[in-house]
PDB file of C-alpha atoms in Angstrom:
ATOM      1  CA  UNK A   1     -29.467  84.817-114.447  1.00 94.00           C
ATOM      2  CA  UNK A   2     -30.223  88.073-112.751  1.00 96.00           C
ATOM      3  CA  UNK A   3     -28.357  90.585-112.010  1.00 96.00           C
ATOM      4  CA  UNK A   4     -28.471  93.758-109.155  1.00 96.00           C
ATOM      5  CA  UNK A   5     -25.651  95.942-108.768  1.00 96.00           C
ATOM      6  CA  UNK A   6     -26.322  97.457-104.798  1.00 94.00           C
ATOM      7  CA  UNK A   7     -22.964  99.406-104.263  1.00 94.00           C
ATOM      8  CA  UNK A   8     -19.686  99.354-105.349  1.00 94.00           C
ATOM      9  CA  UNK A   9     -18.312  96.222-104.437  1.00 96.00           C
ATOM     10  CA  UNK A  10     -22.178  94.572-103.731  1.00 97.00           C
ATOM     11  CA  UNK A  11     -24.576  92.882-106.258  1.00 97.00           C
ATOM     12  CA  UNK A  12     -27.107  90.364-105.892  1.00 97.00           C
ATOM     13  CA  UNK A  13     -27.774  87.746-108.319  1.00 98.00           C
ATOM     14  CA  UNK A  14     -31.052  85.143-108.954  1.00 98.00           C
ATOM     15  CA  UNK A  15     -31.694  82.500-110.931  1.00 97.00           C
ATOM     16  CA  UNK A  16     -27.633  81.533-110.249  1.00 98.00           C
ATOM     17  CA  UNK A  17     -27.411  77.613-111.720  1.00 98.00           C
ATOM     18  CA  UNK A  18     -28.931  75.896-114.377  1.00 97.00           C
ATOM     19  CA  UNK A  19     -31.551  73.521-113.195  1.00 97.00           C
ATOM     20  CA  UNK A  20     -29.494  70.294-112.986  1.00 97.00           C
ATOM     21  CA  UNK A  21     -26.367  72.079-111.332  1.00 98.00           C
ATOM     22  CA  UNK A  22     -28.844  73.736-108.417  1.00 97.00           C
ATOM     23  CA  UNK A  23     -30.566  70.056-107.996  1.00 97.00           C
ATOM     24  CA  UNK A  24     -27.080  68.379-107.506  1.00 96.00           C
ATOM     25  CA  UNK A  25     -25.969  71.482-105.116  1.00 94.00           C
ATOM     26  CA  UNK A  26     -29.415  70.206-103.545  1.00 94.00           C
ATOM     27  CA  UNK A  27     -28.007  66.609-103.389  1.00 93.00           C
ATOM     28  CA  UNK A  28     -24.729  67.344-102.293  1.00 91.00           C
ATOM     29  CA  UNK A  29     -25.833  69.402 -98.956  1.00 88.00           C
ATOM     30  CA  UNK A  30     -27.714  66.303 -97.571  1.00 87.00           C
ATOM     31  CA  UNK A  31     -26.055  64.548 -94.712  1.00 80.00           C
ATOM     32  CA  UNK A  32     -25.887  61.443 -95.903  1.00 76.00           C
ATOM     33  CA  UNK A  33     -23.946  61.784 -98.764  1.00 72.00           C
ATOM     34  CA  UNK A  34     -21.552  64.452 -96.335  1.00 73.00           C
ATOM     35  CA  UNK A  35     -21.621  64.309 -93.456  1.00 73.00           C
ATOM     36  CA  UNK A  36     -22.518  67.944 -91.210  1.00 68.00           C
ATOM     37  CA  UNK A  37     -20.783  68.858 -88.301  1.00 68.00           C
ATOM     38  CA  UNK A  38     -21.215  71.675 -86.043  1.00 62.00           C
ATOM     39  CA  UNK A  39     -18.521  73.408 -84.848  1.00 62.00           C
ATOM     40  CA  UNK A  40     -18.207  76.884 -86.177  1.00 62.00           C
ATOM     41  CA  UNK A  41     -18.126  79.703 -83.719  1.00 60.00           C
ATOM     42  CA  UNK A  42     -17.870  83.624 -83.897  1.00 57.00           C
ATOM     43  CA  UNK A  43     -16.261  84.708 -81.181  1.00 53.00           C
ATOM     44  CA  UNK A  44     -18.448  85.523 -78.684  1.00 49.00           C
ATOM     45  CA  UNK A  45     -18.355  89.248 -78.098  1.00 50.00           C
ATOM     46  CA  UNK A  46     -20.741  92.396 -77.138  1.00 48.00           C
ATOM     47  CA  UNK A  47     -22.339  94.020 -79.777  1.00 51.00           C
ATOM     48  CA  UNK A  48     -21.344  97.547 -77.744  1.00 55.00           C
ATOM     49  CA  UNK A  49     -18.713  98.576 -75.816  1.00 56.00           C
ATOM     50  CA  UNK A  50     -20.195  97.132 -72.229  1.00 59.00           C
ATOM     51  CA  UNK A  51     -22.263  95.381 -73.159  1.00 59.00           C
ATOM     52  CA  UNK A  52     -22.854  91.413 -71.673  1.00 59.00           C
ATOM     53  CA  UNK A  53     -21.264  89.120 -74.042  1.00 58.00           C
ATOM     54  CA  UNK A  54     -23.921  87.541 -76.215  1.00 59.00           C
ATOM     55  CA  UNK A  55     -23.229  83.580 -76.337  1.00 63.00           C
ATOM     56  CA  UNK A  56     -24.263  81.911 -79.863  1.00 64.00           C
ATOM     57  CA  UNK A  57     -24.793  78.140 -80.303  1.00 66.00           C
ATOM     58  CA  UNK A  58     -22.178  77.071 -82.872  1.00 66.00           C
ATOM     59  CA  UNK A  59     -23.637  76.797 -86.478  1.00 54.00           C
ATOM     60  CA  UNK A  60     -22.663  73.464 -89.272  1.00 63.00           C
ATOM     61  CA  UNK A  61     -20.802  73.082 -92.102  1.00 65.00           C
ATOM     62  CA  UNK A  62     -19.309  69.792 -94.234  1.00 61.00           C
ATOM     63  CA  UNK A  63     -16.678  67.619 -92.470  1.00 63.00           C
ATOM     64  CA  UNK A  64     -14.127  69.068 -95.049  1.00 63.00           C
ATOM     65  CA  UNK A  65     -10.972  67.218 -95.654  1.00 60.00           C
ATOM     66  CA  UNK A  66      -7.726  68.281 -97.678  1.00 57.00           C
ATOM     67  CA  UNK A  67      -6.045  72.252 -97.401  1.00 55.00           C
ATOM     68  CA  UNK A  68      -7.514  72.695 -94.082  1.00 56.00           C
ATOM     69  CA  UNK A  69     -10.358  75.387 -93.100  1.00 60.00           C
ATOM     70  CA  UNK A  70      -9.224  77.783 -95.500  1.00 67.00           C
ATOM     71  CA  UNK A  71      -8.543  75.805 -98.708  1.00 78.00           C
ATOM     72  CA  UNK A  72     -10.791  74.603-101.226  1.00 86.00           C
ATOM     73  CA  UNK A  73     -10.970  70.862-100.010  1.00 84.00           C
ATOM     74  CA  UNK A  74     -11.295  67.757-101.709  1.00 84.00           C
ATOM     75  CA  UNK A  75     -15.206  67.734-102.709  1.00 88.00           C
ATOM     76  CA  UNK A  76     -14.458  67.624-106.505  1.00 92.00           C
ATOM     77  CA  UNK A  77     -18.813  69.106-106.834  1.00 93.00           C
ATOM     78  CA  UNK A  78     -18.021  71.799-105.370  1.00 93.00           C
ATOM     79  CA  UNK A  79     -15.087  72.703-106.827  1.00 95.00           C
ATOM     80  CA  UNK A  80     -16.528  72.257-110.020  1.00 97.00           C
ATOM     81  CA  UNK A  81     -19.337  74.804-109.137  1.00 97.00           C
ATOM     82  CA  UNK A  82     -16.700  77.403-108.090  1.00 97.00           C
ATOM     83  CA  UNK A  83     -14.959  77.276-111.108  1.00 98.00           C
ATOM     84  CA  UNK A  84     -18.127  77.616-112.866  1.00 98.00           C
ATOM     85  CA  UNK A  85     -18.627  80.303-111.334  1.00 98.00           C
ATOM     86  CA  UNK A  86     -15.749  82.449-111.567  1.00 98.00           C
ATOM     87  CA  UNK A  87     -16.161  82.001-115.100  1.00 97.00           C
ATOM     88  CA  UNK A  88     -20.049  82.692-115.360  1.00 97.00           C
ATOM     89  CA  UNK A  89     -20.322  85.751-112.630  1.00 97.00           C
ATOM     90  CA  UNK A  90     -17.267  86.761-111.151  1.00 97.00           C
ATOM     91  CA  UNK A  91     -15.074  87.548-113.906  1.00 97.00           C
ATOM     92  CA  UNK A  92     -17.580  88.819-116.350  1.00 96.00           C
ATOM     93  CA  UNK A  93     -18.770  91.591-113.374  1.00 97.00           C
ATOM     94  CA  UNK A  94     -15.097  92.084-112.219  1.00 96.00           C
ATOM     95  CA  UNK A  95     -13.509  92.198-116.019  1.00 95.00           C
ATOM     96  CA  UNK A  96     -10.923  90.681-113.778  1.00 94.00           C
ATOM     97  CA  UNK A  97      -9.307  87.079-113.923  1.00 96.00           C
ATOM     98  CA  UNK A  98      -9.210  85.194-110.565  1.00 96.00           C
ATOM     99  CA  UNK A  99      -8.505  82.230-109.064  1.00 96.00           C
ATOM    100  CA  UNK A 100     -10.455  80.122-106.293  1.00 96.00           C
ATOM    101  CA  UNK A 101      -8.954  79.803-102.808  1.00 94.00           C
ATOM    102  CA  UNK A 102     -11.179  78.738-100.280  1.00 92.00           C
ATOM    103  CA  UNK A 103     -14.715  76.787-100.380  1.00 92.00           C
ATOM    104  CA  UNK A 104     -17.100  76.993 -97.454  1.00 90.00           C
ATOM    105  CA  UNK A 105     -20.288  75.720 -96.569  1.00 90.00           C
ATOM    106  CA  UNK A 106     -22.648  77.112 -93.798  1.00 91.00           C
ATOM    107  CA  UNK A 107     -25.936  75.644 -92.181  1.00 89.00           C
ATOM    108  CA  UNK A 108     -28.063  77.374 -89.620  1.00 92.00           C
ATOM    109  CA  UNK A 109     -30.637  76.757 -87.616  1.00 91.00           C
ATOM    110  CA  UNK A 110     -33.182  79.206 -85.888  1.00 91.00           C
ATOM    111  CA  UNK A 111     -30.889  81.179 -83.378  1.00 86.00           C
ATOM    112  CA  UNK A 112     -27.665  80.075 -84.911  1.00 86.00           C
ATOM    113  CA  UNK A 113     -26.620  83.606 -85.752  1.00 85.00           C
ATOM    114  CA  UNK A 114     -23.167  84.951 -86.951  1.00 83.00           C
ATOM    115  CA  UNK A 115     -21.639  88.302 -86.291  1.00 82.00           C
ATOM    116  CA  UNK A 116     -20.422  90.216 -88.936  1.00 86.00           C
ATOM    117  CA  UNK A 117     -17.000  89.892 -90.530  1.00 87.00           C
ATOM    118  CA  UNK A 118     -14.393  89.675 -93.395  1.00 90.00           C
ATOM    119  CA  UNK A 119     -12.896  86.937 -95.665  1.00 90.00           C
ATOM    120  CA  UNK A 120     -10.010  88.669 -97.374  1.00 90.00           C
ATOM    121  CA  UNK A 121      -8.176  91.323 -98.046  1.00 90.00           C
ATOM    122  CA  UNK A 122      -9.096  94.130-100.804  1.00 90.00           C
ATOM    123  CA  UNK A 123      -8.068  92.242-103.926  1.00 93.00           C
ATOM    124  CA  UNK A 124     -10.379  88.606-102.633  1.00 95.00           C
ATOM    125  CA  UNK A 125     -14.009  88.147-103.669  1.00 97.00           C
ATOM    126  CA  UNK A 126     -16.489  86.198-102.386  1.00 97.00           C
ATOM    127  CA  UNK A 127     -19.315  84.421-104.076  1.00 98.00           C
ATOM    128  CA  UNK A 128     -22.273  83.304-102.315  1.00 97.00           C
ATOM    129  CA  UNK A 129     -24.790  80.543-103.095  1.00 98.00           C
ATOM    130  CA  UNK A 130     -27.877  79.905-101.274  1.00 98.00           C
ATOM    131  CA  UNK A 131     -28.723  76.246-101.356  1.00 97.00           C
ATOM    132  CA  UNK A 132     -32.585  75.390-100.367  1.00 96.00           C
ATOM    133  CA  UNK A 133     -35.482  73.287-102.104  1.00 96.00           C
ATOM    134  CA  UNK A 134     -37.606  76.220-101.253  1.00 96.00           C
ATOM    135  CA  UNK A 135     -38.146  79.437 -98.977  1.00 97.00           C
ATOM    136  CA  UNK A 136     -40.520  81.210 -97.807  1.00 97.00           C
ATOM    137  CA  UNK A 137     -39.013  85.295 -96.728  1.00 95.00           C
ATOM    138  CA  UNK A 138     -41.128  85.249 -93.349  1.00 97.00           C
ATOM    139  CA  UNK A 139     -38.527  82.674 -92.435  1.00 98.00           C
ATOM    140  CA  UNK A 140     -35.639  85.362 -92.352  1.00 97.00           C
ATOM    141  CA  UNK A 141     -31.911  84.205 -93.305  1.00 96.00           C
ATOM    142  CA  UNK A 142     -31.048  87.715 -95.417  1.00 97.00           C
ATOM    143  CA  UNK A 143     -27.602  88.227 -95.910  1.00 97.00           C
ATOM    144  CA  UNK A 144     -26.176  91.484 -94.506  1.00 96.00           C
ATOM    145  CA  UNK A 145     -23.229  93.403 -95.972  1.00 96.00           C
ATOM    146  CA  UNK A 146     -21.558  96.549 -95.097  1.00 95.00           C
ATOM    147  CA  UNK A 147     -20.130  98.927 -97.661  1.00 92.00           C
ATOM    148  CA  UNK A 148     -17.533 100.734 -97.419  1.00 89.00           C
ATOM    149  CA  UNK A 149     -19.608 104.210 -96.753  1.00 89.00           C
ATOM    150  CA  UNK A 150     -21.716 102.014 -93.728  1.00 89.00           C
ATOM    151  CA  UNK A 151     -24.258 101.762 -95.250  1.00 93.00           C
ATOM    152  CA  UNK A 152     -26.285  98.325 -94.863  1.00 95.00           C
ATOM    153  CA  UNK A 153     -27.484  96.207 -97.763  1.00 96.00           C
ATOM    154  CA  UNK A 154     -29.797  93.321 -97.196  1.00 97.00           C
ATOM    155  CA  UNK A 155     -30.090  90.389 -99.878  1.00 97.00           C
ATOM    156  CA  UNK A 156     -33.449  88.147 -99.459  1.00 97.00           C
ATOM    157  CA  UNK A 157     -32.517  84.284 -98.912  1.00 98.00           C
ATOM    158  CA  UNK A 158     -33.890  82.327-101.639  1.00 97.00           C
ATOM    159  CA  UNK A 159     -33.337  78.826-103.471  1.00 98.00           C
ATOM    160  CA  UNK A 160     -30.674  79.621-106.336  1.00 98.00           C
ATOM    161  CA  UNK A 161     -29.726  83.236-105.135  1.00 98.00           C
ATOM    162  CA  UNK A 162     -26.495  85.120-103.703  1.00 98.00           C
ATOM    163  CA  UNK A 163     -24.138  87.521-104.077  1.00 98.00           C
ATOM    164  CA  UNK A 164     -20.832  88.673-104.790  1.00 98.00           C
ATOM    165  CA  UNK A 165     -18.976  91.169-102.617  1.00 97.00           C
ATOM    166  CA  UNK A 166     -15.385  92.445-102.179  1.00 96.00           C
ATOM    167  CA  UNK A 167     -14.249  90.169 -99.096  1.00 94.00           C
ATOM    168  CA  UNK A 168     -13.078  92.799 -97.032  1.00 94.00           C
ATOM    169  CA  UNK A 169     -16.810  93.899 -96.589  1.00 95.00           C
ATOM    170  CA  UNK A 170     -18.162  93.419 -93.138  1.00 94.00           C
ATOM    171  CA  UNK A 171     -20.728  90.702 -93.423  1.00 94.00           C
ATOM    172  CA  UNK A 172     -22.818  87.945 -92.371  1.00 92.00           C
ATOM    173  CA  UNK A 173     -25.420  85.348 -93.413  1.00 94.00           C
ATOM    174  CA  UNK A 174     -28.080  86.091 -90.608  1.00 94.00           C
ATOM    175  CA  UNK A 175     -29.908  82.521 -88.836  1.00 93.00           C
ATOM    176  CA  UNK A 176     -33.453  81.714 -90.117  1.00 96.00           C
ATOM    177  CA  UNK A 177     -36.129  82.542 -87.161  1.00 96.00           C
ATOM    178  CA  UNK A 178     -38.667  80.329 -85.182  1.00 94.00           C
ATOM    179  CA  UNK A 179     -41.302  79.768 -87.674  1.00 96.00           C
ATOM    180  CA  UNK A 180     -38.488  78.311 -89.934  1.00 96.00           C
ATOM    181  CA  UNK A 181     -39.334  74.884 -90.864  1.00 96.00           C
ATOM    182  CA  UNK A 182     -35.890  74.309 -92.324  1.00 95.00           C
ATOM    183  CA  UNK A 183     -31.951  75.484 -91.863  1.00 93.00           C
ATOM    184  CA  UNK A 184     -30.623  77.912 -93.873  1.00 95.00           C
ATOM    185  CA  UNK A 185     -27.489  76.505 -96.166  1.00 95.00           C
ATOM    186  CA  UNK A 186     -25.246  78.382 -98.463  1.00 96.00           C
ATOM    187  CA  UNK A 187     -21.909  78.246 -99.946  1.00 96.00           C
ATOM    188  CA  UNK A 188     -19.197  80.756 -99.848  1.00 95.00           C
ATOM    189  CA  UNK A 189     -16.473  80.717-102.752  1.00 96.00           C
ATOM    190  CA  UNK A 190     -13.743  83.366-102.325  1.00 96.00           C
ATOM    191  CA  UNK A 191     -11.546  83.980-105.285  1.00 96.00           C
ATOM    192  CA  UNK A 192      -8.668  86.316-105.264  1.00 95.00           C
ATOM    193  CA  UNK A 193      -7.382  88.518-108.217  1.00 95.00           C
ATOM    194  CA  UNK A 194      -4.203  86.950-110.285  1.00 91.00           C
ATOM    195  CA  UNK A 195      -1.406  89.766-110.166  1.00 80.00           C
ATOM    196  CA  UNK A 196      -2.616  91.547-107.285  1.00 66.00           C
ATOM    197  CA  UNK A 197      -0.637  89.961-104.419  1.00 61.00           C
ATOM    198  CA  UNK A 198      -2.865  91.800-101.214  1.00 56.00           C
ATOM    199  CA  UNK A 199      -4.691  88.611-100.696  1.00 50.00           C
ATOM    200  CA  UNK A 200      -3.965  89.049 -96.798  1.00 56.00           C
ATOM    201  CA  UNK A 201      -6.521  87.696 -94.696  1.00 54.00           C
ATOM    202  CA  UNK A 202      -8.346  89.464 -92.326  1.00 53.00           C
ATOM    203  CA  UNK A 203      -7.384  89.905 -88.525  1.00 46.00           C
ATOM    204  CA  UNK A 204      -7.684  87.339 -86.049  1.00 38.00           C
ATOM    205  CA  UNK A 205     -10.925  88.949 -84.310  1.00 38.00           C
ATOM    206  CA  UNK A 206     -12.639  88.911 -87.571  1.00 40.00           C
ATOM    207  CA  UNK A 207     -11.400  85.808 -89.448  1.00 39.00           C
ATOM    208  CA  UNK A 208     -14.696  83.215 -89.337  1.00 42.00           C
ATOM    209  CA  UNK A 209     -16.256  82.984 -92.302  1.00 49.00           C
ATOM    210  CA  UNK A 210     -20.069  82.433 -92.180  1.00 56.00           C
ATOM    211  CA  UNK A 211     -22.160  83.440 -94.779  1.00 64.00           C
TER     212      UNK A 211
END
């Protein structure tokens, strides 16, 4: 594992899983074994002050059952790989202990974008997995975060590669482009510090959660 501190609250991190681990991520993401359904949706919104609203298709995720849209659910894989990682990356960079509180899956096609936004509150983390056999970077898909000084950080999508970022950093996983071949699929753990009791979620106009 690799390891890139960009700001702050911002690194990026390669070579994330072991080889068996990233192969049943692999596995896990295909549609037959769960089932993708797509019905996430920014809210559609100008990117200035009047400006014509901008109207995105809606991107996919996992039909996820148990604890509703912002629990973990019940797919015991991915749980697994979210407490792995606590243990593995988020912990040993925070020198915090944590605890997992939401799982989310994303999957984009070419002009499936997302508009930027925030998963938590100051003391919640979130840590990205990007889950592809392979990638080529003229296909696009970077992840875009905003620290707190505005400044814009850009993380290349590739198989077995992510973040971690405080998750009340303005972000957004960005849609792969035409030449794509394949969607773009990642996974979005967000973990919130034990004994700090600010986990409040973001507001309402910022609340969806695709990475």
């Amino acid at each position: 594992m690799k390891v890139w501190q960009r700001d702050e609250e911002v690194w990026s991190i390669d070579d994330i899983l072991d080889r068996n681990d990233y192969v049943s991520m692999l596995e896990e993401f295909r549609p037959h074994f769960n089932n993708w359904i797509f019905i996430k949706k920014d809210q559609d919104m100008p990117i200035d002050p009047g400006e014509d609203i901008i109207h995105y298709p809606k991107w996919g995720q996992h039909v996820k059952h148990g604890g509703g849209e912002q629990g973990i659910g019940d797919n015991l894989f991915f749980i697994k790989i979210g407490e792995l990682l606590k243990y593995k990356v988020v912990q040993r960079l925070l020198r915090k202990n944590v605890e997992l509180k939401r799982v989310n899956t994303n999957i984009q096609f070419p002009q499936q974008e997302s508009t930027m936004h925030l998963d938590s509150g100051h003391n919640g983390w979130t840590m990205l997995l990007f889950v592809c056999p392979y990638w080529n970077p003229q296909w696009g898909g970077e992840f875009q975060v905003q620290s707190d000084d505005s400044k814009m950080h850009y993380v290349a999508y590739n198989a077995n590669c992510g973040a971690l970022i405080n998750g009340n950093l303005l972000h957004r996983g960005m849609a792969p482009n035409h030449i794509s071949p394949i969607e773009r699929m990642s996974i979005a753990y967000t973990y919130k510090e034990i004994g700090n009791e600010n986990y409040d979620r973001p507001t309402s106009e910022s609340r969806n959660r695709n990475s």
